[in-house]
């Protein structure tokens, strides 16, 4: 979920000494709202690591920062005035708003080998994002009573057996190295061989005041054996990333998130979803689905809220009392939450997962089978509930567009 107030008040500066800000389009103002309790909402689970680690990654890039990149991406970089030699030399750390690519067709994410080493992954935190209850619109009859908190339950290890489609998403933003949760989903264009990953929009794009995040990589079954932070400090890379790292080649989020989403308020939350197409850092012939052994179907025709018996949310919560290293789940019967009266109503469940769980998949039964029907977007700082967008025809079109590329 996006922490609606920064869970870590001291964010890292960029290499230029300031935090980036720049977003496309105007957001729609929130109408007045009254919820049962006065809570500051916290959006998704992702956040910055410490400044030193951000400016000086604890990894030496092979061959002076070699980047594996196809010619078409090289040409695309040139179109945006980006020099590959400068990029691999550290230019990707420049978050100046004038240079931060933000439009829907401007996503670039060249592979930087060994950038995501175990130390850098452990240091990643959730991105700052704050919302106050007063920013939520009048429910107009579509906000149900606040659900009772449901204690997050630790997923049994190995995760590759108990939750093979779940994993962590790592990326860099102006505040530093960040993390979210994500899910391997089916690709109708490539049955049995999907390379698609579902997450939250705020895990790939900063929204109205920013642009695309960088160095986005997915780690399925992160920390497969549920080791403690101390054990992870000396663990071999294959223990931390048993199926390797998968870099995003394609990323798409909703136009509404790009135009309205932000680090404060619930703007864009009903459209806070994204789809990635990934490729393995070290190459190989198998798809992501073949590698992890599963992929979750996506349900765009989920039943109405009253007809859903339960939803299970999965993620790697990182804000206290969690440490972001282990996988947790919450299961609850969903209710409805209206953030903006004119926007689609969101699902809401009781759950104590904190920031870091953002982007994690929500699974419910659709036509008799489990399917992904949402992802973690926002929740209260007090960590009593989570909310996620309902997936409609627009989300389906975005999903199919990514799969076709």
Tab-separated table of C-alpha atoms in Angstrom:
chain	number	residue	atom	x	y	z
A	1	UNK	CA	0.000	0.000	0.000
A	2	UNK	CA	1.173	3.549	-0.450
A	3	UNK	CA	1.990	5.033	2.940
A	4	UNK	CA	-0.108	8.121	3.055
A	5	UNK	CA	2.262	9.696	5.364
A	6	UNK	CA	5.960	8.947	4.929
A	7	UNK	CA	6.744	5.937	7.142
A	8	UNK	CA	10.345	7.124	7.078
A	9	UNK	CA	10.334	10.909	7.497
A	10	UNK	CA	13.907	11.384	6.350
A	11	UNK	CA	13.931	10.768	2.593
A	12	UNK	CA	17.116	10.684	0.555
A	13	UNK	CA	18.099	13.498	-1.707
A	14	UNK	CA	18.922	13.009	-5.329
A	15	UNK	CA	22.407	13.436	-6.712
A	16	UNK	CA	21.349	16.973	-7.573
A	17	UNK	CA	20.414	17.604	-3.936
A	18	UNK	CA	16.652	17.905	-4.321
A	19	UNK	CA	13.581	15.775	-4.660
A	20	UNK	CA	11.993	15.568	-8.093
A	21	UNK	CA	8.507	16.866	-8.802
A	22	UNK	CA	6.580	17.031	-12.063
A	23	UNK	CA	3.385	15.355	-13.200
A	24	UNK	CA	1.116	15.540	-16.200
A	25	UNK	CA	-2.481	16.807	-16.074
A	26	UNK	CA	-4.663	18.300	-13.376
A	27	UNK	CA	-6.179	16.176	-10.644
A	28	UNK	CA	-9.839	16.222	-9.835
A	29	UNK	CA	-10.564	17.871	-6.478
A	30	UNK	CA	-11.815	15.603	-3.698
A	31	UNK	CA	-15.309	16.131	-2.423
A	32	UNK	CA	-15.947	16.192	1.314
A	33	UNK	CA	-15.916	12.818	3.048
A	34	UNK	CA	-16.705	11.336	6.413
A	35	UNK	CA	-15.278	7.958	7.440
A	36	UNK	CA	-15.817	6.156	10.710
A	37	UNK	CA	-12.396	6.964	12.128
A	38	UNK	CA	-9.933	9.822	11.682
A	39	UNK	CA	-7.073	8.124	9.886
A	40	UNK	CA	-4.277	9.296	7.642
A	41	UNK	CA	-4.241	6.944	4.686
A	42	UNK	CA	-0.987	5.362	3.661
A	43	UNK	CA	-0.515	4.416	0.067
A	44	UNK	CA	1.241	1.298	-1.083
A	45	UNK	CA	4.285	-0.461	0.127
A	46	UNK	CA	7.428	0.987	-1.305
A	47	UNK	CA	10.094	3.379	-0.016
A	48	UNK	CA	13.563	4.935	-0.009
A	49	UNK	CA	16.740	3.484	1.357
A	50	UNK	CA	19.480	5.522	2.983
A	51	UNK	CA	21.202	8.315	1.076
A	52	UNK	CA	24.625	6.807	0.955
A	53	UNK	CA	23.388	3.560	-0.492
A	54	UNK	CA	21.368	5.400	-3.085
A	55	UNK	CA	24.169	7.588	-4.336
A	56	UNK	CA	26.768	4.852	-4.117
A	57	UNK	CA	25.293	1.422	-4.892
A	58	UNK	CA	27.100	-1.351	-3.068
A	59	UNK	CA	27.981	-2.992	-6.345
A	60	UNK	CA	30.618	-2.586	-9.009
A	61	UNK	CA	29.094	-2.831	-12.429
A	62	UNK	CA	30.952	-5.280	-14.651
A	63	UNK	CA	32.933	-3.742	-17.476
A	64	UNK	CA	32.506	-0.260	-16.011
A	65	UNK	CA	28.735	-0.612	-15.790
A	66	UNK	CA	27.963	-2.670	-18.844
A	67	UNK	CA	24.357	-2.477	-19.995
A	68	UNK	CA	22.765	-5.156	-22.138
A	69	UNK	CA	20.446	-3.313	-24.430
A	70	UNK	CA	18.884	-3.974	-27.838
A	71	UNK	CA	19.362	-1.542	-30.711
A	72	UNK	CA	15.749	-0.381	-30.663
A	73	UNK	CA	16.117	0.707	-27.045
A	74	UNK	CA	19.394	2.432	-27.847
A	75	UNK	CA	17.562	4.407	-30.512
A	76	UNK	CA	14.752	5.206	-28.080
A	77	UNK	CA	17.244	6.528	-25.552
A	78	UNK	CA	18.784	8.750	-28.188
A	79	UNK	CA	15.340	10.128	-29.058
A	80	UNK	CA	15.080	11.374	-25.477
A	81	UNK	CA	18.593	12.796	-25.434
A	82	UNK	CA	19.984	10.046	-23.199
A	83	UNK	CA	23.537	8.863	-23.809
A	84	UNK	CA	24.177	5.212	-22.914
A	85	UNK	CA	27.722	5.820	-21.729
A	86	UNK	CA	26.534	8.554	-19.409
A	87	UNK	CA	23.570	6.457	-18.243
A	88	UNK	CA	25.745	3.510	-17.234
A	89	UNK	CA	28.171	5.938	-15.651
A	90	UNK	CA	25.454	7.084	-13.260
A	91	UNK	CA	23.292	9.500	-15.271
A	92	UNK	CA	20.232	7.433	-14.282
A	93	UNK	CA	20.592	9.029	-10.834
A	94	UNK	CA	19.692	12.453	-12.251
A	95	UNK	CA	16.115	13.158	-11.164
A	96	UNK	CA	15.916	16.736	-12.437
A	97	UNK	CA	12.271	17.313	-13.337
A	98	UNK	CA	13.197	18.577	-16.789
A	99	UNK	CA	14.956	15.289	-17.590
A	100	UNK	CA	12.608	12.871	-15.835
A	101	UNK	CA	10.636	10.982	-18.508
A	102	UNK	CA	6.988	10.849	-17.517
A	103	UNK	CA	4.703	10.337	-20.515
A	104	UNK	CA	3.023	6.980	-21.091
A	105	UNK	CA	5.232	6.083	-24.079
A	106	UNK	CA	8.533	7.181	-22.511
A	107	UNK	CA	9.330	4.178	-20.310
A	108	UNK	CA	12.925	2.979	-20.614
A	109	UNK	CA	14.637	0.470	-18.323
A	110	UNK	CA	17.970	-0.864	-19.634
A	111	UNK	CA	19.443	-3.797	-17.701
A	112	UNK	CA	22.395	-2.888	-15.494
A	113	UNK	CA	24.040	-6.175	-14.590
A	114	UNK	CA	24.519	-6.863	-10.876
A	115	UNK	CA	23.048	-3.518	-9.806
A	116	UNK	CA	20.543	-5.296	-7.597
A	117	UNK	CA	22.922	-7.147	-5.295
A	118	UNK	CA	21.698	-8.641	-1.969
A	119	UNK	CA	22.777	-5.646	0.133
A	120	UNK	CA	21.011	-3.153	-2.116
A	121	UNK	CA	17.831	-5.228	-2.104
A	122	UNK	CA	17.802	-5.467	1.692
A	123	UNK	CA	18.190	-1.696	2.045
A	124	UNK	CA	15.225	-0.864	-0.191
A	125	UNK	CA	12.220	0.762	1.475
A	126	UNK	CA	8.728	1.858	0.462
A	127	UNK	CA	8.189	5.165	-1.396
A	128	UNK	CA	6.730	8.065	0.531
A	129	UNK	CA	3.055	8.765	-0.077
A	130	UNK	CA	0.688	10.453	2.327
A	131	UNK	CA	-3.089	10.925	2.477
A	132	UNK	CA	-5.395	12.354	5.077
A	133	UNK	CA	-8.902	11.140	5.779
A	134	UNK	CA	-10.262	14.573	4.917
A	135	UNK	CA	-9.059	14.028	1.354
A	136	UNK	CA	-11.507	11.180	0.814
A	137	UNK	CA	-14.717	12.034	-0.995
A	138	UNK	CA	-18.248	11.783	0.308
A	139	UNK	CA	-19.124	8.112	0.099
A	140	UNK	CA	-22.545	8.698	-1.511
A	141	UNK	CA	-23.642	5.332	-0.169
A	142	UNK	CA	-20.722	3.320	-1.552
A	143	UNK	CA	-18.331	3.349	1.415
A	144	UNK	CA	-18.985	0.519	3.850
A	145	UNK	CA	-18.130	0.622	7.564
A	146	UNK	CA	-14.429	0.443	8.371
A	147	UNK	CA	-13.448	-3.239	8.587
A	148	UNK	CA	-11.995	-4.731	11.741
A	149	UNK	CA	-8.212	-5.224	11.508
A	150	UNK	CA	-7.110	-8.672	10.346
A	151	UNK	CA	-3.693	-9.740	11.628
A	152	UNK	CA	-1.336	-10.465	8.756
A	153	UNK	CA	-0.275	-14.111	8.743
A	154	UNK	CA	3.225	-15.141	7.696
A	155	UNK	CA	3.286	-17.271	4.537
A	156	UNK	CA	4.879	-20.672	5.037
A	157	UNK	CA	8.268	-21.308	3.434
A	158	UNK	CA	9.366	-22.120	0.847
A	159	UNK	CA	7.408	-19.370	-0.905
A	160	UNK	CA	8.114	-21.002	-4.264
A	161	UNK	CA	5.718	-23.745	-3.143
A	162	UNK	CA	3.154	-21.858	-1.048
A	163	UNK	CA	2.909	-18.646	-3.123
A	164	UNK	CA	4.892	-19.167	-6.335
A	165	UNK	CA	3.427	-16.181	-8.203
A	166	UNK	CA	4.302	-13.596	-5.521
A	167	UNK	CA	7.504	-11.586	-5.257
A	168	UNK	CA	9.161	-8.233	-4.620
A	169	UNK	CA	9.603	-5.374	-7.067
A	170	UNK	CA	12.737	-3.215	-6.745
A	171	UNK	CA	13.279	0.181	-8.339
A	172	UNK	CA	15.042	3.519	-7.943
A	173	UNK	CA	13.325	6.849	-7.347
A	174	UNK	CA	14.323	10.342	-6.223
A	175	UNK	CA	14.239	9.268	-2.558
A	176	UNK	CA	16.520	6.304	-3.166
A	177	UNK	CA	16.192	2.566	-3.610
A	178	UNK	CA	12.593	1.434	-3.218
A	179	UNK	CA	10.473	-1.702	-3.040
A	180	UNK	CA	6.930	-2.926	-3.669
A	181	UNK	CA	5.233	-6.299	-4.053
A	182	UNK	CA	4.026	-7.863	-7.311
A	183	UNK	CA	2.452	-10.966	-8.891
A	184	UNK	CA	3.159	-13.153	-11.922
A	185	UNK	CA	0.024	-13.174	-14.088
A	186	UNK	CA	-1.043	-15.123	-17.143
A	187	UNK	CA	-0.463	-13.776	-20.644
A	188	UNK	CA	-3.343	-14.668	-23.003
A	189	UNK	CA	-1.031	-14.007	-25.966
A	190	UNK	CA	1.481	-16.573	-24.675
A	191	UNK	CA	-0.349	-19.338	-22.798
A	192	UNK	CA	1.905	-21.157	-20.359
A	193	UNK	CA	4.818	-18.844	-21.134
A	194	UNK	CA	3.918	-15.542	-19.521
A	195	UNK	CA	6.449	-12.834	-18.746
A	196	UNK	CA	3.831	-10.488	-17.273
A	197	UNK	CA	3.872	-9.036	-13.761
A	198	UNK	CA	1.037	-7.118	-12.051
A	199	UNK	CA	1.688	-4.386	-9.481
A	200	UNK	CA	0.516	-0.902	-8.441
A	201	UNK	CA	0.870	2.163	-10.630
A	202	UNK	CA	2.673	4.036	-7.857
A	203	UNK	CA	5.337	1.317	-7.894
A	204	UNK	CA	6.420	2.191	-11.445
A	205	UNK	CA	5.441	5.851	-11.935
A	206	UNK	CA	5.441	8.799	-9.498
A	207	UNK	CA	2.197	10.201	-10.902
A	208	UNK	CA	1.306	13.840	-11.407
A	209	UNK	CA	4.462	15.307	-9.873
A	210	UNK	CA	7.008	12.925	-11.409
A	211	UNK	CA	7.753	10.298	-14.011
A	212	UNK	CA	8.791	6.689	-14.552
A	213	UNK	CA	10.914	5.064	-11.874
A	214	UNK	CA	14.161	3.422	-12.985
A	215	UNK	CA	15.973	0.093	-12.725
A	216	UNK	CA	12.680	-1.747	-12.168
A	217	UNK	CA	13.327	-5.428	-11.463
A	218	UNK	CA	11.121	-8.238	-10.138
A	219	UNK	CA	12.333	-10.990	-7.787
A	220	UNK	CA	9.837	-13.871	-7.572
A	221	UNK	CA	9.791	-15.754	-4.244
A	222	UNK	CA	12.219	-13.264	-2.680
A	223	UNK	CA	13.864	-14.825	0.408
A	224	UNK	CA	12.268	-18.157	-0.437
A	225	UNK	CA	13.165	-19.771	2.899
A	226	UNK	CA	11.885	-16.863	5.035
A	227	UNK	CA	15.267	-16.142	6.568
A	228	UNK	CA	15.697	-13.407	9.154
A	229	UNK	CA	17.433	-10.148	8.298
A	230	UNK	CA	20.536	-11.360	10.103
A	231	UNK	CA	20.572	-14.613	8.140
A	232	UNK	CA	20.050	-12.756	4.873
A	233	UNK	CA	23.137	-10.613	5.524
A	234	UNK	CA	25.354	-13.593	4.786
A	235	UNK	CA	23.105	-15.465	2.374
A	236	UNK	CA	24.111	-16.418	-1.145
A	237	UNK	CA	22.311	-14.539	-3.964
A	238	UNK	CA	20.454	-17.675	-5.025
A	239	UNK	CA	18.900	-17.900	-1.553
A	240	UNK	CA	17.596	-14.358	-1.831
A	241	UNK	CA	16.529	-14.537	-5.479
A	242	UNK	CA	15.965	-18.255	-6.196
A	243	UNK	CA	14.526	-17.564	-9.651
A	244	UNK	CA	16.833	-14.672	-10.492
A	245	UNK	CA	16.096	-11.034	-11.311
A	246	UNK	CA	13.641	-10.079	-14.056
A	247	UNK	CA	13.954	-6.578	-15.512
A	248	UNK	CA	10.950	-4.710	-16.881
A	249	UNK	CA	11.139	-4.286	-20.666
A	250	UNK	CA	7.666	-2.792	-20.940
A	251	UNK	CA	5.619	-0.974	-18.296
A	252	UNK	CA	2.158	0.535	-18.526
A	253	UNK	CA	-0.045	2.189	-15.950
A	254	UNK	CA	-3.322	4.056	-16.297
A	255	UNK	CA	-3.512	7.534	-17.788
A	256	UNK	CA	-5.442	8.553	-14.674
A	257	UNK	CA	-2.588	7.536	-12.404
A	258	UNK	CA	-0.062	9.469	-14.498
A	259	UNK	CA	-2.294	12.546	-14.529
A	260	UNK	CA	-3.616	12.449	-10.953
A	261	UNK	CA	-1.550	10.138	-8.767
A	262	UNK	CA	0.742	11.503	-6.126
A	263	UNK	CA	2.657	11.149	-2.890
A	264	UNK	CA	-0.063	12.904	-0.924
A	265	UNK	CA	-3.789	12.267	-0.876
A	266	UNK	CA	-5.740	9.487	-2.519
A	267	UNK	CA	-5.572	11.028	-5.967
A	268	UNK	CA	-5.611	8.358	-8.674
A	269	UNK	CA	-5.963	5.459	-6.205
A	270	UNK	CA	-8.948	3.848	-8.045
A	271	UNK	CA	-6.641	3.607	-11.101
A	272	UNK	CA	-3.498	2.591	-9.213
A	273	UNK	CA	-2.460	-0.514	-11.177
A	274	UNK	CA	0.311	-1.403	-13.628
A	275	UNK	CA	1.463	-4.270	-15.827
A	276	UNK	CA	5.070	-5.127	-16.707
A	277	UNK	CA	6.630	-7.403	-19.284
A	278	UNK	CA	9.929	-8.687	-17.917
A	279	UNK	CA	13.087	-10.438	-19.098
A	280	UNK	CA	15.732	-12.289	-17.041
A	281	UNK	CA	18.896	-10.369	-16.206
A	282	UNK	CA	21.080	-13.335	-17.104
A	283	UNK	CA	19.160	-14.442	-20.175
A	284	UNK	CA	17.808	-17.942	-20.634
A	285	UNK	CA	15.180	-19.622	-22.757
A	286	UNK	CA	12.403	-20.112	-20.195
A	287	UNK	CA	9.625	-17.636	-19.531
A	288	UNK	CA	8.877	-16.289	-16.053
A	289	UNK	CA	5.814	-18.507	-15.775
A	290	UNK	CA	7.822	-21.597	-16.726
A	291	UNK	CA	10.554	-20.610	-14.281
A	292	UNK	CA	8.325	-20.178	-11.225
A	293	UNK	CA	5.869	-22.869	-12.302
A	294	UNK	CA	2.692	-20.783	-12.144
A	295	UNK	CA	0.895	-17.606	-13.217
A	296	UNK	CA	-2.302	-16.115	-11.840
A	297	UNK	CA	-5.250	-15.411	-14.156
A	298	UNK	CA	-6.620	-11.862	-13.948
A	299	UNK	CA	-10.307	-11.396	-13.233
A	300	UNK	CA	-11.812	-8.372	-14.940
A	301	UNK	CA	-15.314	-9.725	-14.389
A	302	UNK	CA	-15.122	-10.261	-10.637
A	303	UNK	CA	-18.462	-10.477	-8.800
A	304	UNK	CA	-19.900	-7.458	-7.026
A	305	UNK	CA	-18.512	-6.860	-3.533
A	306	UNK	CA	-21.514	-8.414	-1.709
A	307	UNK	CA	-21.017	-11.610	-3.734
A	308	UNK	CA	-17.322	-12.085	-2.873
A	309	UNK	CA	-16.844	-14.302	0.168
A	310	UNK	CA	-13.193	-13.381	0.703
A	311	UNK	CA	-10.118	-11.763	-0.791
A	312	UNK	CA	-6.535	-12.707	0.069
A	313	UNK	CA	-3.884	-9.983	-0.170
A	314	UNK	CA	-0.203	-10.971	-0.333
A	315	UNK	CA	2.890	-8.822	0.093
A	316	UNK	CA	6.182	-8.023	1.770
A	317	UNK	CA	5.301	-5.345	4.383
A	318	UNK	CA	8.359	-3.272	5.270
A	319	UNK	CA	7.257	-0.597	7.761
A	320	UNK	CA	7.231	-1.484	11.467
A	321	UNK	CA	6.555	-3.939	12.937
A	322	UNK	CA	7.639	-5.737	9.759
A	323	UNK	CA	11.067	-5.645	8.124
A	324	UNK	CA	10.234	-6.258	4.451
A	325	UNK	CA	12.127	-9.538	4.281
A	326	UNK	CA	9.259	-12.000	4.705
A	327	UNK	CA	5.958	-12.590	2.932
A	328	UNK	CA	2.594	-12.122	4.655
A	329	UNK	CA	-1.086	-12.473	3.749
A	330	UNK	CA	-4.466	-11.194	4.949
A	331	UNK	CA	-7.799	-12.807	4.169
A	332	UNK	CA	-11.089	-10.969	4.685
A	333	UNK	CA	-14.507	-10.379	3.158
A	334	UNK	CA	-14.219	-7.123	1.170
A	335	UNK	CA	-16.189	-3.944	1.596
A	336	UNK	CA	-16.370	-0.803	-0.551
A	337	UNK	CA	-14.404	2.450	-0.310
A	338	UNK	CA	-15.081	5.595	-2.326
A	339	UNK	CA	-12.080	7.914	-2.591
A	340	UNK	CA	-13.563	10.316	-5.138
A	341	UNK	CA	-17.313	10.252	-5.656
A	342	UNK	CA	-16.986	10.363	-9.454
A	343	UNK	CA	-14.353	7.592	-9.578
A	344	UNK	CA	-14.857	3.819	-9.377
A	345	UNK	CA	-15.368	2.400	-5.901
A	346	UNK	CA	-12.403	0.454	-4.478
A	347	UNK	CA	-12.260	-2.854	-2.621
A	348	UNK	CA	-11.337	-2.635	1.071
A	349	UNK	CA	-10.341	-5.364	3.534
A	350	UNK	CA	-9.146	-5.505	7.112
A	351	UNK	CA	-5.375	-6.081	7.204
A	352	UNK	CA	-2.402	-5.057	9.365
A	353	UNK	CA	0.184	-5.188	6.567
A	354	UNK	CA	2.141	-1.956	6.264
A	355	UNK	CA	4.022	-0.048	3.575
A	356	UNK	CA	5.998	-2.379	1.334
A	357	UNK	CA	2.966	-4.519	0.580
A	358	UNK	CA	1.929	-2.065	-2.144
A	359	UNK	CA	1.322	-3.664	-5.502
A	360	UNK	CA	0.819	-7.123	-4.007
A	361	UNK	CA	-1.930	-9.188	-5.611
A	362	UNK	CA	-5.465	-9.602	-4.266
A	363	UNK	CA	-6.872	-13.040	-5.036
A	364	UNK	CA	-10.552	-14.001	-5.066
A	365	UNK	CA	-12.640	-16.740	-6.630
A	366	UNK	CA	-13.895	-15.795	-10.099
A	367	UNK	CA	-16.037	-18.297	-12.001
A	368	UNK	CA	-15.013	-20.987	-9.549
A	369	UNK	CA	-11.254	-20.412	-9.821
A	370	UNK	CA	-8.765	-18.164	-8.001
A	371	UNK	CA	-7.854	-15.013	-9.920
A	372	UNK	CA	-6.154	-11.676	-9.304
A	373	UNK	CA	-8.885	-9.067	-8.901
A	374	UNK	CA	-6.925	-6.121	-7.448
A	375	UNK	CA	-3.657	-4.993	-5.876
A	376	UNK	CA	-2.747	-3.153	-2.699
A	377	UNK	CA	-2.917	0.613	-3.214
A	378	UNK	CA	-3.698	2.543	-0.023
A	379	UNK	CA	-4.259	1.974	3.685
A	380	UNK	CA	-4.155	3.819	7.016
A	381	UNK	CA	-0.915	4.597	8.841
A	382	UNK	CA	-2.394	2.693	11.757
A	383	UNK	CA	-2.336	-0.374	9.476
A	384	UNK	CA	-5.854	-1.607	10.099
A	385	UNK	CA	-7.072	-1.991	6.519
A	386	UNK	CA	-6.024	-1.928	2.868
A	387	UNK	CA	-7.799	-0.770	-0.298
A	388	UNK	CA	-7.245	-1.722	-3.925
A	389	UNK	CA	-8.715	-0.733	-7.316
A	390	UNK	CA	-11.438	-2.730	-9.022
A	391	UNK	CA	-10.218	-3.902	-12.419
A	392	UNK	CA	-12.449	-2.846	-15.302
A	393	UNK	CA	-12.377	-2.906	-19.109
A	394	UNK	CA	-9.790	-0.136	-19.147
A	395	UNK	CA	-7.470	-2.238	-16.972
A	396	UNK	CA	-8.095	-5.203	-19.262
A	397	UNK	CA	-7.150	-3.218	-22.339
A	398	UNK	CA	-3.901	-2.087	-20.707
A	399	UNK	CA	-3.127	-5.691	-19.705
A	400	UNK	CA	-3.727	-6.992	-23.214
A	401	UNK	CA	-1.656	-4.185	-24.757
A	402	UNK	CA	1.382	-5.104	-22.646
A	403	UNK	CA	0.979	-8.783	-23.476
A	404	UNK	CA	0.917	-8.001	-27.212
A	405	UNK	CA	4.293	-6.222	-27.098
